[in-house]
Coordinates of C-alpha atoms and ligand atoms in Angstrom, one line a residue:
X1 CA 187.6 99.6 -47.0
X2 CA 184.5 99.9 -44.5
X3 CA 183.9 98.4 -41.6
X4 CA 181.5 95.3 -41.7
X5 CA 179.1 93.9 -39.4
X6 CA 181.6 90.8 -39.3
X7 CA 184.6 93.2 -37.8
X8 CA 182.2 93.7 -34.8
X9 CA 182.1 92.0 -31.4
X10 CA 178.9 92.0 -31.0
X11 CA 178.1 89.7 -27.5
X12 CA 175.8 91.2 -25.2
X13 CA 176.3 95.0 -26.8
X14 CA 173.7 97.5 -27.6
X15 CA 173.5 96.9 -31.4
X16 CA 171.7 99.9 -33.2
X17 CA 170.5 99.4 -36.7
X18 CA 169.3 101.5 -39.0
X19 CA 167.5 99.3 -41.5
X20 CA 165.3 100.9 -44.8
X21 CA 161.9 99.3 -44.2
X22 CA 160.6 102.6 -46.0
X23 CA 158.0 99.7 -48.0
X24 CA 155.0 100.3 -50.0
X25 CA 152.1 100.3 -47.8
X26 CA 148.0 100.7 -48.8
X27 CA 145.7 101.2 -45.8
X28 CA 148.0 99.7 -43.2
X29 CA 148.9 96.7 -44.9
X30 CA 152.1 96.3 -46.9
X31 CA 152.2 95.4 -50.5
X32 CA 155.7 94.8 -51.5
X33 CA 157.7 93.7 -48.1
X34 CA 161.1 93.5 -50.7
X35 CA 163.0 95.3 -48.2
X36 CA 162.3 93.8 -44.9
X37 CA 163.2 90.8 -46.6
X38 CA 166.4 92.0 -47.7
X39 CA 167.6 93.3 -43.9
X40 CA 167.0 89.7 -42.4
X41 CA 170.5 88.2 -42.4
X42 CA 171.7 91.9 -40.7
X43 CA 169.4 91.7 -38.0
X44 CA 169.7 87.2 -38.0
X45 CA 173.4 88.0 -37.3
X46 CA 173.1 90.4 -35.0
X47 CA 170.6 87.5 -32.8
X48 CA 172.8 84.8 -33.6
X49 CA 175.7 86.7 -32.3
X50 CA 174.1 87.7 -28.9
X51 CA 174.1 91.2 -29.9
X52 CA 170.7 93.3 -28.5
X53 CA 169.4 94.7 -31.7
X54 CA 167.8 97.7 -31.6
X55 CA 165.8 98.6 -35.2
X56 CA 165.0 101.3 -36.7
X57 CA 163.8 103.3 -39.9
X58 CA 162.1 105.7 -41.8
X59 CA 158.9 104.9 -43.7
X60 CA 157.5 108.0 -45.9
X61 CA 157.1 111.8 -45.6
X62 CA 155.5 113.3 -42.6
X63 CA 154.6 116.6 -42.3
X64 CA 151.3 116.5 -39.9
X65 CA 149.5 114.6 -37.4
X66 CA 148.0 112.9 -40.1
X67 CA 150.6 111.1 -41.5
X68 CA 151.9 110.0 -38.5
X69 CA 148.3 107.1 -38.3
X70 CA 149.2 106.4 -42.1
X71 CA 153.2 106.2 -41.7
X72 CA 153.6 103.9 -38.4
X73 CA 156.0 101.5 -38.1
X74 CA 153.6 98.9 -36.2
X75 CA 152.7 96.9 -39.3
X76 CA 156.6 96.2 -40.2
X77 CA 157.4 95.2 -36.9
X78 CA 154.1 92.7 -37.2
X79 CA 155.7 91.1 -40.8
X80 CA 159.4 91.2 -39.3
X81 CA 157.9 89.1 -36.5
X82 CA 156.6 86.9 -39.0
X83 CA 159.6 86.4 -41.4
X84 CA 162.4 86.3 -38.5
X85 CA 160.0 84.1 -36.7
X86 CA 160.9 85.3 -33.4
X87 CA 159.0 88.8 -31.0
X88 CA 159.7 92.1 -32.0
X89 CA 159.0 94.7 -29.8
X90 CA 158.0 97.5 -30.8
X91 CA 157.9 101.1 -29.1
X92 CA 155.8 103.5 -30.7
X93 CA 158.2 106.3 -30.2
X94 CA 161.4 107.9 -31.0
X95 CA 162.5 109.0 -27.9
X96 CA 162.0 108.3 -24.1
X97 CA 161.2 106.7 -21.1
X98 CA 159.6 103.8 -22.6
X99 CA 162.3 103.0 -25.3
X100 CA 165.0 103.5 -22.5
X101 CA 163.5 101.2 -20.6
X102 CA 162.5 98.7 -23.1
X103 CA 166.3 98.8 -24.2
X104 CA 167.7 98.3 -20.6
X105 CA 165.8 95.3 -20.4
X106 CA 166.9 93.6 -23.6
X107 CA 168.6 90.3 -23.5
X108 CA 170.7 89.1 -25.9
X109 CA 169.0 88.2 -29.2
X110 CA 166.1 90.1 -28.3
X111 CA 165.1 91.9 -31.3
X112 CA 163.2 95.2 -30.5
X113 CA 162.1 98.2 -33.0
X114 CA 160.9 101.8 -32.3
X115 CA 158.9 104.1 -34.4
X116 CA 159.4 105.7 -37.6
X117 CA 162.6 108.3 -37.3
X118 CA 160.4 111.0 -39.3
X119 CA 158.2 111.6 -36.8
X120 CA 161.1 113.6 -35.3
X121 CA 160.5 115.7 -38.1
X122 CA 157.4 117.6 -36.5
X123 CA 159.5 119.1 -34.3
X124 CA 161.1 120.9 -36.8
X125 CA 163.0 118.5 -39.2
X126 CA 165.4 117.2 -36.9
X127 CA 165.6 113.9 -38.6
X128 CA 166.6 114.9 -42.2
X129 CA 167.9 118.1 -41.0
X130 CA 170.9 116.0 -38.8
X131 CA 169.5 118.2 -36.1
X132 CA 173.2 117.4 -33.5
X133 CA 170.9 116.9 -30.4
X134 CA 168.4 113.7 -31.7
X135 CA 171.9 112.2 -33.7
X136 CA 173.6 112.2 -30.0
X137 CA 170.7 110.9 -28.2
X138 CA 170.0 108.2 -30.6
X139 CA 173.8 107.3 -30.9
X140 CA 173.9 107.2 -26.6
X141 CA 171.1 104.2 -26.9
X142 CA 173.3 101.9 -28.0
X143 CA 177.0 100.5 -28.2
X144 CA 178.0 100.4 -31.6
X145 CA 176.2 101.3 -35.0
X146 CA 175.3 99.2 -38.3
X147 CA 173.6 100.7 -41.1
X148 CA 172.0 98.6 -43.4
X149 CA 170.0 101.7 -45.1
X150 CA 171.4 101.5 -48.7
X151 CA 168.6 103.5 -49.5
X152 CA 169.4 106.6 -47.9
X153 CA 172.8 107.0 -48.1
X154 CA 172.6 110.0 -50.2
X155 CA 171.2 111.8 -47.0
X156 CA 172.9 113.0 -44.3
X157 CA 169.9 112.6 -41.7
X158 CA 170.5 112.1 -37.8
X159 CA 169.3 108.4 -38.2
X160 CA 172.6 107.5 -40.2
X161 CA 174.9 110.1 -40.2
X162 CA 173.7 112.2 -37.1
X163 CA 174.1 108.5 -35.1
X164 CA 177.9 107.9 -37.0
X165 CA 179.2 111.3 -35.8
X166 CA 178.6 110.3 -32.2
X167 CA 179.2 106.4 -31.7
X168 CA 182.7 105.0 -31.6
X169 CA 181.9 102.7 -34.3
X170 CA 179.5 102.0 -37.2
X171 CA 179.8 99.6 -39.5
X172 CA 178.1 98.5 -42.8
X173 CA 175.4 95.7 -42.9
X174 CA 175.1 92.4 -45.5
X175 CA 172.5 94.7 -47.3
X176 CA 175.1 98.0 -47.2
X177 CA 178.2 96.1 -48.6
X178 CA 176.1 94.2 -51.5
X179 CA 175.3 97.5 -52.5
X180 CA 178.8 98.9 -52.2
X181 CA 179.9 96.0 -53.4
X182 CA 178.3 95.3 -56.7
X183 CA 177.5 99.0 -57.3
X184 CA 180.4 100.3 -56.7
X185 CA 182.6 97.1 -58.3
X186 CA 180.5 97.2 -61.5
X187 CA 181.3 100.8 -61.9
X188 CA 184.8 101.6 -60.5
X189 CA 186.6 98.3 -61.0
X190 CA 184.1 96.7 -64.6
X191 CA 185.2 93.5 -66.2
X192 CA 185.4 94.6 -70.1
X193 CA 183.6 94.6 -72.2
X194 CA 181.5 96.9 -69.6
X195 CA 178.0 97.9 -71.5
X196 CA 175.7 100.7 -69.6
X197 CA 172.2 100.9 -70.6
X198 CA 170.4 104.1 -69.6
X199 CA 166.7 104.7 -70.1
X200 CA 163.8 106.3 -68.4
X201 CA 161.9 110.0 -69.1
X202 CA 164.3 112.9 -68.9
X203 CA 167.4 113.7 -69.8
X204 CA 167.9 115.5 -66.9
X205 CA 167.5 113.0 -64.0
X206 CA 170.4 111.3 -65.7
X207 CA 172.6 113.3 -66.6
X208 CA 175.7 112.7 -63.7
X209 CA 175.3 109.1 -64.7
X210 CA 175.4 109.3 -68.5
X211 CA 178.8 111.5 -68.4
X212 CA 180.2 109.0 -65.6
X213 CA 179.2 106.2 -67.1
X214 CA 180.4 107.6 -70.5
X215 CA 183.9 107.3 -69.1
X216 CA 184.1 104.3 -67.7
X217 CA 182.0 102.2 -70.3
X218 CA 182.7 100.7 -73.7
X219 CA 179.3 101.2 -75.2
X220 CA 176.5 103.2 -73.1
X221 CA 172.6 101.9 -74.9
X222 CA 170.3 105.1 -74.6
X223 CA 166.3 104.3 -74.9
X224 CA 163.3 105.3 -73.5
X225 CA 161.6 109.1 -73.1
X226 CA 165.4 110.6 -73.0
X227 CA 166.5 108.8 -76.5
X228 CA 164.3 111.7 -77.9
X229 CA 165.9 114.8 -76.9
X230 CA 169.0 113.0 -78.4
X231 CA 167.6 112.9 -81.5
X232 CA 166.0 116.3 -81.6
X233 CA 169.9 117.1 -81.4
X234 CA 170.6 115.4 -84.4
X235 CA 167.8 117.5 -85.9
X236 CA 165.3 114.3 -86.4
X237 CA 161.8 115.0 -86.4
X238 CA 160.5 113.4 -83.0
X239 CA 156.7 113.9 -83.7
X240 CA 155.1 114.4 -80.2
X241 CA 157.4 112.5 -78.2
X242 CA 158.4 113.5 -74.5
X243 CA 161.9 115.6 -75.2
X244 CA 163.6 118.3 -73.1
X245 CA 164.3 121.3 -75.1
X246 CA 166.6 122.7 -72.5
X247 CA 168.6 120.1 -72.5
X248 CA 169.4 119.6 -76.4
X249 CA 172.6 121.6 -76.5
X250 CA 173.6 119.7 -73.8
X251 CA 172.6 116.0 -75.6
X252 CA 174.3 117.7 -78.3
X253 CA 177.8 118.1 -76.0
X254 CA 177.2 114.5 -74.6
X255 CA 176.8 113.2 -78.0
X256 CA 180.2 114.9 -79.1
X257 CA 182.0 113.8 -75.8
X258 CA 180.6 109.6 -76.7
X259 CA 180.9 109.4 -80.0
X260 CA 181.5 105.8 -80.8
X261 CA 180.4 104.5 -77.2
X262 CA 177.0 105.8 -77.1
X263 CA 174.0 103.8 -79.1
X264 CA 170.8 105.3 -79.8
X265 CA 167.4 103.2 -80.6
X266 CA 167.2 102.7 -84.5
X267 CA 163.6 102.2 -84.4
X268 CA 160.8 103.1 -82.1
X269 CA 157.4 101.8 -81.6
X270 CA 155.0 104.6 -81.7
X271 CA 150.9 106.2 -80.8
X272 CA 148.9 109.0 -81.3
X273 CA 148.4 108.6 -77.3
X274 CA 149.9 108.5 -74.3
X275 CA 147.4 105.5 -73.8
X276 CA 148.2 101.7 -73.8
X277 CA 145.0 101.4 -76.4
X278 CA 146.5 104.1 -78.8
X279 CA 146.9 102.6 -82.2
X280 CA 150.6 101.7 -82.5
X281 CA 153.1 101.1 -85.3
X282 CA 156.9 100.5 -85.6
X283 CA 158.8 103.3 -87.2
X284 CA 162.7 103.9 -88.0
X285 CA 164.1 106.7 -85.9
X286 CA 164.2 109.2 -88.9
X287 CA 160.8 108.4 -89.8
X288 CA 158.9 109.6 -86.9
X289 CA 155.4 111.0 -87.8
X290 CA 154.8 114.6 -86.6
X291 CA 151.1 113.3 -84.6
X292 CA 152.6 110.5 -83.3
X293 CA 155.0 109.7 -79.7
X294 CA 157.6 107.3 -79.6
X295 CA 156.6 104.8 -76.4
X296 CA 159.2 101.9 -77.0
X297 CA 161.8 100.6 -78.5
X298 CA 161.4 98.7 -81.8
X299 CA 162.6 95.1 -83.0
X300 CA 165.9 96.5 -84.8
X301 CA 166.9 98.3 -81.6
X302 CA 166.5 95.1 -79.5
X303 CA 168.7 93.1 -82.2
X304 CA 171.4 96.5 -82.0
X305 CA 171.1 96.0 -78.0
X306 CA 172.1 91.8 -78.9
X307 CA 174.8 92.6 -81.0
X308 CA 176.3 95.3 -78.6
X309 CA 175.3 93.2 -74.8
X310 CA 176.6 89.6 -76.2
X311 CA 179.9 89.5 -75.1
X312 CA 179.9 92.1 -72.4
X313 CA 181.1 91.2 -69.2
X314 CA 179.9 94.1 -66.7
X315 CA 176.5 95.4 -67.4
X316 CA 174.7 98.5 -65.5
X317 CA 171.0 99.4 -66.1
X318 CA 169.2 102.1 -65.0
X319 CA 165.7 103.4 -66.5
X320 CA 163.2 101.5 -68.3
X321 CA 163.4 101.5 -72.3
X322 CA 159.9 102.3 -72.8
X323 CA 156.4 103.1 -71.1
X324 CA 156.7 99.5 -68.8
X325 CA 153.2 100.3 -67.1
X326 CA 151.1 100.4 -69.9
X327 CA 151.5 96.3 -71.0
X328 CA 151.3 97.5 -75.0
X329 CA 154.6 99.1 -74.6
X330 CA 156.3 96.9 -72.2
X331 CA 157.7 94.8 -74.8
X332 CA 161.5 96.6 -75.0
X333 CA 161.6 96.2 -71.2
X334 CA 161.2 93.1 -71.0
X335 CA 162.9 92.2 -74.1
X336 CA 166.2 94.3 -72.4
X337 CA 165.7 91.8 -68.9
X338 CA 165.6 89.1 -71.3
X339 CA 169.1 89.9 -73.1
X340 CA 170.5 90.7 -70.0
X341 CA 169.4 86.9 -68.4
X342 CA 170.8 85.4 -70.8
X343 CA 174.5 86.4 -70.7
X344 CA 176.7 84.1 -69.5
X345 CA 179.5 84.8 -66.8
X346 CA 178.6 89.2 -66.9
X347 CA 178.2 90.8 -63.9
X348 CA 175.0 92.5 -64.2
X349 CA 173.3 94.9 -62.0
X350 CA 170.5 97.1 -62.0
X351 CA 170.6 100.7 -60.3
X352 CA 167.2 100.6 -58.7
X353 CA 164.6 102.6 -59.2
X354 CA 161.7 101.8 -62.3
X355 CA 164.1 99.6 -64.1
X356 CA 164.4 97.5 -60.4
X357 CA 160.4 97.5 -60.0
X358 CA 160.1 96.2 -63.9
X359 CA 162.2 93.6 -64.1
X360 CA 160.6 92.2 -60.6
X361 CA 157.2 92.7 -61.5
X362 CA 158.2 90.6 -65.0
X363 CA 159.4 87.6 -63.2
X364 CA 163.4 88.5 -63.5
X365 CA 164.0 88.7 -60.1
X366 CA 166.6 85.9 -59.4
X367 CA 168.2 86.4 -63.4
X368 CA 170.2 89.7 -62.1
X369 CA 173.3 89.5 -60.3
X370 CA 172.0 92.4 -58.3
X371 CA 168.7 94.4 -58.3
X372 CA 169.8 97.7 -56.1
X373 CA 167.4 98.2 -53.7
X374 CA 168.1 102.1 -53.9
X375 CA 166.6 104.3 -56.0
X376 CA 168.0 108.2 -55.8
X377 CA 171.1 106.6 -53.6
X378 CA 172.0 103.8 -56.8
X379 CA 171.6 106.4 -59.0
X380 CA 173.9 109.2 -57.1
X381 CA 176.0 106.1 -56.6
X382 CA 176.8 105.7 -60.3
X383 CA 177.0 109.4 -61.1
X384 CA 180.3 108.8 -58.9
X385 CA 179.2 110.6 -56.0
X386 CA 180.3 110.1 -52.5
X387 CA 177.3 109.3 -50.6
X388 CA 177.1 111.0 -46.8
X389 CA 175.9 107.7 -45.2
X390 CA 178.5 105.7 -46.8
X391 CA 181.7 107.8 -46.0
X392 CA 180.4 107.9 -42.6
X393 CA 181.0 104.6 -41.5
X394 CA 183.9 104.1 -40.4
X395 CA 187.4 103.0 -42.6
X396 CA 189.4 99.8 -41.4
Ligands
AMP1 P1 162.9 107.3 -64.6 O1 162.2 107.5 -63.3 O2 163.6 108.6 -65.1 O3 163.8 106.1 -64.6 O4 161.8 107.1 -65.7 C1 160.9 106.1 -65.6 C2 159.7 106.4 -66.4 O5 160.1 106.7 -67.8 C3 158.7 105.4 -66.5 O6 157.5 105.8 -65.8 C4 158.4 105.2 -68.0 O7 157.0 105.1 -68.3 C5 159.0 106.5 -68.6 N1 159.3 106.3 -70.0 C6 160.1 105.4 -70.6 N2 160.1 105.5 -71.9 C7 159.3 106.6 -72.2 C8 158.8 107.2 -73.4 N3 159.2 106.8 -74.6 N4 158.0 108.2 -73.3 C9 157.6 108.7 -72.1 N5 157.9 108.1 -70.9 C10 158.8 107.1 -71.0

């Protein structure tokens, strides 16, 4: 077991938090604020427990001057201000005088913030590099550690695990242990029957999850771009669809190894075009034409999916089932959140990532048990791995 944010004393300490406020963001102003949302009852606890909370995150790449205008933390610390209804200070920089001070000054439930933890890569990566100097200094600015960045726990940088190596204590946050929690449970500890639905565009991106997930599930549901390269191993004609030659022995292997638990799309909806105006028509799986893509799944498929989901009580999803942005081919999607709503007492979670984005933008939101906010960490997460961020907070 890790530690939590409940196991801390937390009156009148130095509370650092590392938060993933990495949000979509189009000429300053932030379009989907998902994520600062989810870190509120972290930081409200740390306030309501007279802790000093000191924030802090990543938000995109930056590689030059440049991106340092376009990747500020400023704006978050404005809509934090707004949604924890209370000042946030915020220090436009990473390190010094001005954030030391700032910090000294804090009283408790003061909630203060300091600039995006990548602009310490200028100086030569030392943010996602763990560079041992900026994980020490960060970790000597406050008392104890919480991180609440689900999101990039597959990375050892100096703003998680850098900061663990050199605090006494870290622990996890709400956001963390939901994570761990439901990802984790859903995977290493399922309620039966436990049903895994894998989609998305290549075969390759998936392919950790589809053999762990092969060995803990009763029945893993394969659609989307990747259900292709599957059936180019079976030797079906696949027309122009999107398939990864490289990867058919290895379909082939998978397909040996899952036998009875994995389910392949018995029909597929399908264009000349990769364009949401391309004429479309439903085909069986064995009756692709050779000028034409498969872009969804078909009616048959979703009535398979029914049978198969019904009575399942754990289900994971990760990758959309068909081409979700173009609206033409958005009906398997939607049709899969829709199944998936409607089961009654299953756990059911998605592993971030397009499926996460899809079923938000469609309104199913609230039907989920969980929607991960991670997208490479959920998806590490169910390929089994141990993630860096994770195993460095510390056991109780
Ligand atoms: P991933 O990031 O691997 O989960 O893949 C998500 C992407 O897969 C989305 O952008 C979908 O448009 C794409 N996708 C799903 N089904 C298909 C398909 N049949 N052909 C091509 N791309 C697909």
């Amino acid at each position: 077991m890790k530690l939590n944010i409940t196991d801390l004393e937390l009156k009148g300490k130095k509370v650092l938090v590392r938060v993933d406020f990495n949000v979509p963001m189009k000429d300053g102003v932030i379009t989907n604020d998902n994520r600062i949302v989810q870190a509120l009852p972290t930081i409200k606890y740390v306030v309501d427990n007279g802790g000093k909370a000191i924030l802090f995150s990543h938000l995109g790449r930056v590689k030059s001057e440049e991106d340092k205008a376009k990747n500020s933390l400023a704006p978050v610390a404005k809509r934090l201000e707004e949604l924890l209804n209370k000042p946030v200070k915020f220090i436009g920089q990473t390190r010094g005088a001005e954030l030391e001070d700032a910090i000294n000054n804090m009283a408790p439930g003061d909630v203060i913030m300091f600039e995006n933890t990548r602009f310490e890569d200028l100086n030569g990566k030392k943010e996602s590099g763990n560079d041992p100097e900026l994980g020490k200094y960060w970790a000597s600015l406050g008392d104890v550690f919480v991180n609440d960045a689900f999101g990039t726990a597959h990375r050892a940088h100096a703003s998680n695990v850098g900061i663990s190596s050199n605090i006494s204590k870290t622990a996890s946050g709400f956001l963390m242990k939901k994570e761990l929690d439901f990802i984790g449970g859903a995977v290493d500890n399922p309620k039966h029957p436990f049903v895994a639905i894998l989609g998305g565009s290549k075969v390759s991106d998936k392919i950790g999850v589809i053999e762990n997930l092969l060995s803990k599930a009763d029945k893993v549901l394969i659609g989307g771009g990747m259900a292709y390269t599957f059936y180019k191993a079976l030797g079906y004609e696949i027309g122009t669809s999107i398939c990864e030659d490289d990867k058919i022995e290895l379909a082939k292997g998978l397909l040996e190894k899952g036998k009875d638990k994995i389910v392949l799309p018995v029909d597929n909806v399908v264009a000349k075009e990769f364009n949401n105006d391309s004429e479309s028509k439903i085909v069986s799986s064995k009756d692709i034409p050779s000028d034409m893509m498969g872009l969804d799944i078909g009616p048959k498929t979703l009535e398979l999916y029914n049978e198969v989901l019904k009575d399942a009580k754990t289900v994971v999803w990760n990758g959309p089932v068909g081409v979700f942005e173009m609206p033409n081919f958005a009906k398997g999607t939607k049709a899969v959140c829709e199944l998936i709503a409607n089961l009654k007492d299953a756990i059911t979670v998605i592993g971030g990532g397009d499926s996460a984005s899809a079923a938000i933008s469609m309104g199913y939101q609230d039907k989920f048990t969980h929607i991960s906010t991670g997208g490479g960490a959920s998806l590490e997460y169910l390929e089994g791995k141990v993630l860096p961020g994770v195993s460095a907070i510390t056991d109780k």
